Every structure is written in C-alpha cells, then in structure tokens.
C-alpha cells in the first residue's frame, strides 16, 4: 500500500470520524486508520483474486459508515436499519455521496480486521456485496462498543 494512499485513508477517516461523531460519546479506536486500511486492503485483494478492479476509499462513504457504527454502538443494537429508520442509501446521501449503487456489510465483536474480511468472504450475502462489479468506492467505519469493535463496510458507485 502506498504511503500516499495510507495518508489519504488516515486523513479521510479522521475527517469523517470527527465530522460524523461530533457531540457523541462514540469511541473510535486509536488505530482506526490502520484497521480501516486493513479492511480496504483485504477487500481489494479479494476483488483482485476474482478478476475485479480495486475500489477507492471515499471519505463520504467512511463518514456514513462511522455514523452508522456509532449509532449501533451507542444504542446497543446490530442492524442495517438505523435508529432513525435510515438505510445505507440514505446514510451515504446524507454524507454527500450521490449513489446509484450501495451495499453494506456489518460485523461486531471481532478484534481482527483480517478475520472480518475472511468471515465476509465466507458469507454469501457479504461476499456478493464485496464483489459488486459496478462498485467503484468504499468506506469503513469502526468504533469501540461494550461487545468489542463494531465494523461497517460500505461499497458504492456514484451516479
């Protein structure tokens, strides 16, 4: 992974996290940037193994993912629907990403991002989302929760 890419991920995650989580009691792990990079690298490695192109990290998608991860952590639930009734499409549009395609993967409690990517690969629905041929971008959200880290992956394509 290039140094420029790593810096872009770190900047996007910190900007997205601070904007998305301002005024909340949501705890972002100190190594959230590294964890997100590992998820993105695993996602793209898997896509490449299936002859699909890499997805680019997108700050708006990461912000939408962080907002949902924080909502789930603070409200102690695990679901694709937010406490405000939102779904992933609504959340990414609120974050400023005008999508024509969006899909979301969730994980809760697993501390190792490589384990999460492998788990998603083994699940047909999660695998399908990771292999969407028309997707171009991704975002990752990770927050601490009482049951362990809570992870959100969003893959999408802008209109």
Tab-separated table of N, CA, C and O in Angstrom, residues 58-105:
chain	number	residue	atom	x	y	z
A	58	UNK	N	-13.329	6.276	-0.003
A	58	UNK	CA	-14.052	7.527	-0.181
A	58	UNK	C	-14.400	8.094	1.196
A	58	UNK	O	-14.998	7.397	2.019
A	59	UNK	N	-14.053	9.331	1.414
A	59	UNK	CA	-14.275	9.989	2.706
A	59	UNK	C	-15.751	10.038	3.075
A	59	UNK	O	-16.121	9.804	4.237
A	60	UNK	N	-16.625	10.353	2.127
A	60	UNK	CA	-18.055	10.436	2.422
A	60	UNK	C	-18.620	9.077	2.829
A	60	UNK	O	-19.426	8.985	3.759
A	61	UNK	N	-18.183	8.029	2.138
A	61	UNK	CA	-18.644	6.685	2.495
A	61	UNK	C	-18.125	6.294	3.877
A	61	UNK	O	-18.845	5.656	4.659
A	62	UNK	N	-16.880	6.668	4.184
A	62	UNK	CA	-16.347	6.381	5.517
A	62	UNK	C	-17.124	7.136	6.587
A	62	UNK	O	-17.400	6.599	7.668
A	63	UNK	N	-17.509	8.357	6.290
A	63	UNK	CA	-18.305	9.124	7.250
A	63	UNK	C	-19.649	8.442	7.480
A	63	UNK	O	-20.085	8.286	8.628
A	64	UNK	N	-20.317	8.015	6.417
A	64	UNK	CA	-21.605	7.321	6.555
A	64	UNK	C	-21.435	6.037	7.366
A	64	UNK	O	-22.269	5.716	8.217
A	65	UNK	N	-20.351	5.307	7.112
A	65	UNK	CA	-20.082	4.069	7.849
A	65	UNK	C	-19.838	4.360	9.326
A	65	UNK	O	-20.328	3.632	10.207
A	66	UNK	N	-19.081	5.418	9.623
A	66	UNK	CA	-18.812	5.776	11.016
A	66	UNK	C	-20.082	6.197	11.744
A	66	UNK	O	-20.295	5.832	12.900
A	67	UNK	N	-20.934	6.955	11.086
A	67	UNK	CA	-22.190	7.389	11.701
A	67	UNK	C	-23.023	6.167	12.090
A	67	UNK	O	-23.558	6.084	13.201
A	68	UNK	N	-23.115	5.197	11.191
A	68	UNK	CA	-23.925	4.016	11.487
A	68	UNK	C	-23.278	3.157	12.568
A	68	UNK	O	-23.965	2.664	13.481
A	69	UNK	N	-21.965	2.989	12.510
A	69	UNK	CA	-21.274	2.218	13.542
A	69	UNK	C	-21.486	2.857	14.911
A	69	UNK	O	-21.759	2.163	15.903
A	70	UNK	N	-21.380	4.163	14.971
A	70	UNK	CA	-21.567	4.877	16.233
A	70	UNK	C	-23.007	4.741	16.729
A	70	UNK	O	-23.235	4.500	17.919
A	71	UNK	N	-23.963	4.874	15.850
A	71	UNK	CA	-25.377	4.714	16.217
A	71	UNK	C	-25.603	3.335	16.834
A	71	UNK	O	-26.234	3.210	17.894
A	72	UNK	N	-25.076	2.308	16.187
A	72	UNK	CA	-25.259	0.950	16.713
A	72	UNK	C	-24.565	0.778	18.061
A	72	UNK	O	-25.120	0.165	18.977
A	73	UNK	N	-23.358	1.324	18.207
A	73	UNK	CA	-22.620	1.178	19.466
A	73	UNK	C	-23.322	1.907	20.608
A	73	UNK	O	-23.498	1.343	21.688
A	74	UNK	N	-23.741	3.136	20.361
A	74	UNK	CA	-24.369	3.927	21.420
A	74	UNK	C	-25.741	3.396	21.809
A	74	UNK	O	-26.176	3.573	22.947
A	75	UNK	N	-26.421	2.760	20.866
A	75	UNK	CA	-27.774	2.273	21.126
A	75	UNK	C	-27.843	0.758	21.300
A	75	UNK	O	-28.935	0.198	21.367
A	76	UNK	N	-26.679	0.132	21.347
A	76	UNK	CA	-26.559	-1.300	21.641
A	76	UNK	C	-27.465	-2.173	20.768
A	76	UNK	O	-28.278	-2.950	21.278
A	77	UNK	N	-27.316	-2.016	19.464
A	77	UNK	CA	-28.049	-2.867	18.530
A	77	UNK	C	-27.150	-3.198	17.348
A	77	UNK	O	-26.072	-2.641	17.198
A	78	UNK	N	-27.618	-4.090	16.504
A	78	UNK	CA	-26.846	-4.535	15.344
A	78	UNK	C	-27.819	-4.786	14.202
A	78	UNK	O	-28.544	-5.779	14.205
A	79	UNK	N	-27.879	-3.854	13.247
A	79	UNK	CA	-28.851	-3.960	12.161
A	79	UNK	C	-28.452	-2.987	11.054
A	79	UNK	O	-27.788	-1.987	11.312
A	80	UNK	N	-28.913	-3.269	9.852
A	80	UNK	CA	-28.656	-2.362	8.731
A	80	UNK	C	-29.543	-1.121	8.804
A	80	UNK	O	-29.239	-0.123	8.168
A	81	UNK	N	-30.621	-1.176	9.539
A	81	UNK	CA	-31.511	-0.026	9.694
A	81	UNK	C	-31.048	0.784	10.898
A	81	UNK	O	-30.815	0.236	11.969
A	82	UNK	N	-30.925	2.105	10.716
A	82	UNK	CA	-30.509	2.986	11.799
A	82	UNK	C	-31.645	3.257	12.770
A	82	UNK	O	-32.811	3.004	12.463
A	83	UNK	N	-31.319	3.800	13.925
A	83	UNK	CA	-32.358	4.118	14.906
A	83	UNK	C	-33.311	5.190	14.391
A	83	UNK	O	-34.432	5.300	14.875
A	84	UNK	N	-32.885	5.962	13.399
A	84	UNK	CA	-33.755	6.965	12.796
A	84	UNK	C	-34.521	6.409	11.599
A	84	UNK	O	-35.186	7.153	10.878
A	85	UNK	N	-34.417	5.100	11.354
A	85	UNK	CA	-35.105	4.462	10.238
A	85	UNK	C	-34.314	4.462	8.943
A	85	UNK	O	-34.771	3.917	7.938
A	86	UNK	N	-33.125	5.052	8.953
A	86	UNK	CA	-32.330	5.158	7.725
A	86	UNK	C	-31.759	3.810	7.315
A	86	UNK	O	-31.545	2.923	8.122
A	87	UNK	N	-31.513	3.697	6.002
A	87	UNK	CA	-30.771	2.552	5.464
A	87	UNK	C	-29.450	3.087	4.906
A	87	UNK	O	-29.178	4.284	4.967
A	88	UNK	N	-28.635	2.195	4.364
A	88	UNK	CA	-27.312	2.618	3.893
A	88	UNK	C	-27.409	3.668	2.787
A	88	UNK	O	-26.589	4.597	2.749
A	89	UNK	N	-28.389	3.560	1.918
A	89	UNK	CA	-28.533	4.544	0.842
A	89	UNK	C	-28.797	5.938	1.401
A	89	UNK	O	-28.187	6.922	0.967
A	90	UNK	N	-29.682	6.042	2.358
A	90	UNK	CA	-29.981	7.329	2.981
A	90	UNK	C	-28.739	7.884	3.671
A	90	UNK	O	-28.413	9.067	3.531
A	91	UNK	N	-28.032	7.033	4.401
A	91	UNK	CA	-26.841	7.496	5.138
A	91	UNK	C	-25.748	7.997	4.206
A	91	UNK	O	-25.107	9.012	4.488
A	92	UNK	N	-25.490	7.303	3.096
A	92	UNK	CA	-24.427	7.779	2.202
A	92	UNK	C	-24.835	9.076	1.516
A	92	UNK	O	-23.985	9.949	1.300
A	93	UNK	N	-26.099	9.243	1.208
A	93	UNK	CA	-26.543	10.507	0.608
A	93	UNK	C	-26.452	11.656	1.610
A	93	UNK	O	-26.079	12.770	1.243
A	94	UNK	N	-26.782	11.377	2.859
A	94	UNK	CA	-26.633	12.408	3.902
A	94	UNK	C	-25.179	12.839	4.038
A	94	UNK	O	-24.899	13.995	4.383
A	95	UNK	N	-24.266	11.921	3.801
A	95	UNK	CA	-22.835	12.219	3.911
A	95	UNK	C	-22.306	12.945	2.673
A	95	UNK	O	-21.129	13.318	2.635
A	96	UNK	N	-23.150	13.132	1.658
A	96	UNK	CA	-22.746	13.872	0.467
A	96	UNK	C	-22.350	13.034	-0.723
A	96	UNK	O	-21.845	13.558	-1.711
A	97	UNK	N	-22.582	11.734	-0.665
A	97	UNK	CA	-22.227	10.832	-1.753
A	97	UNK	C	-23.506	10.519	-2.525
A	97	UNK	O	-24.446	9.966	-1.978
A	98	UNK	N	-23.546	10.884	-3.807
A	98	UNK	CA	-24.749	10.676	-4.628
A	98	UNK	C	-24.622	9.348	-5.353
A	98	UNK	O	-24.009	9.257	-6.402
A	99	UNK	N	-25.222	8.336	-4.758
A	99	UNK	CA	-25.010	6.967	-5.213
A	99	UNK	C	-26.057	6.487	-6.199
A	99	UNK	O	-27.212	6.902	-6.161
A	100	UNK	N	-25.617	5.597	-7.081
A	100	UNK	CA	-26.506	4.802	-7.927
A	100	UNK	C	-26.496	3.350	-7.470
A	100	UNK	O	-27.334	2.561	-7.885
A	101	UNK	N	-25.525	3.011	-6.640
A	101	UNK	CA	-25.356	1.649	-6.131
A	101	UNK	C	-24.755	1.764	-4.742
A	101	UNK	O	-23.823	2.542	-4.529
A	102	UNK	N	-25.309	1.011	-3.789
A	102	UNK	CA	-24.733	0.985	-2.443
A	102	UNK	C	-25.046	-0.358	-1.796
A	102	UNK	O	-26.121	-0.923	-2.016
A	103	UNK	N	-24.086	-0.871	-1.047
A	103	UNK	CA	-24.267	-2.103	-0.275
A	103	UNK	C	-23.456	-1.953	1.010
A	103	UNK	O	-22.470	-1.208	1.057
A	104	UNK	N	-23.865	-2.688	2.037
A	104	UNK	CA	-23.253	-2.530	3.349
A	104	UNK	C	-23.036	-3.886	4.007
A	104	UNK	O	-23.906	-4.747	3.974
A	105	UNK	N	-21.850	-4.049	4.604
A	105	UNK	CA	-21.526	-5.220	5.420
A	105	UNK	C	-21.286	-4.754	6.849
A	105	UNK	O	-20.673	-3.704	7.058
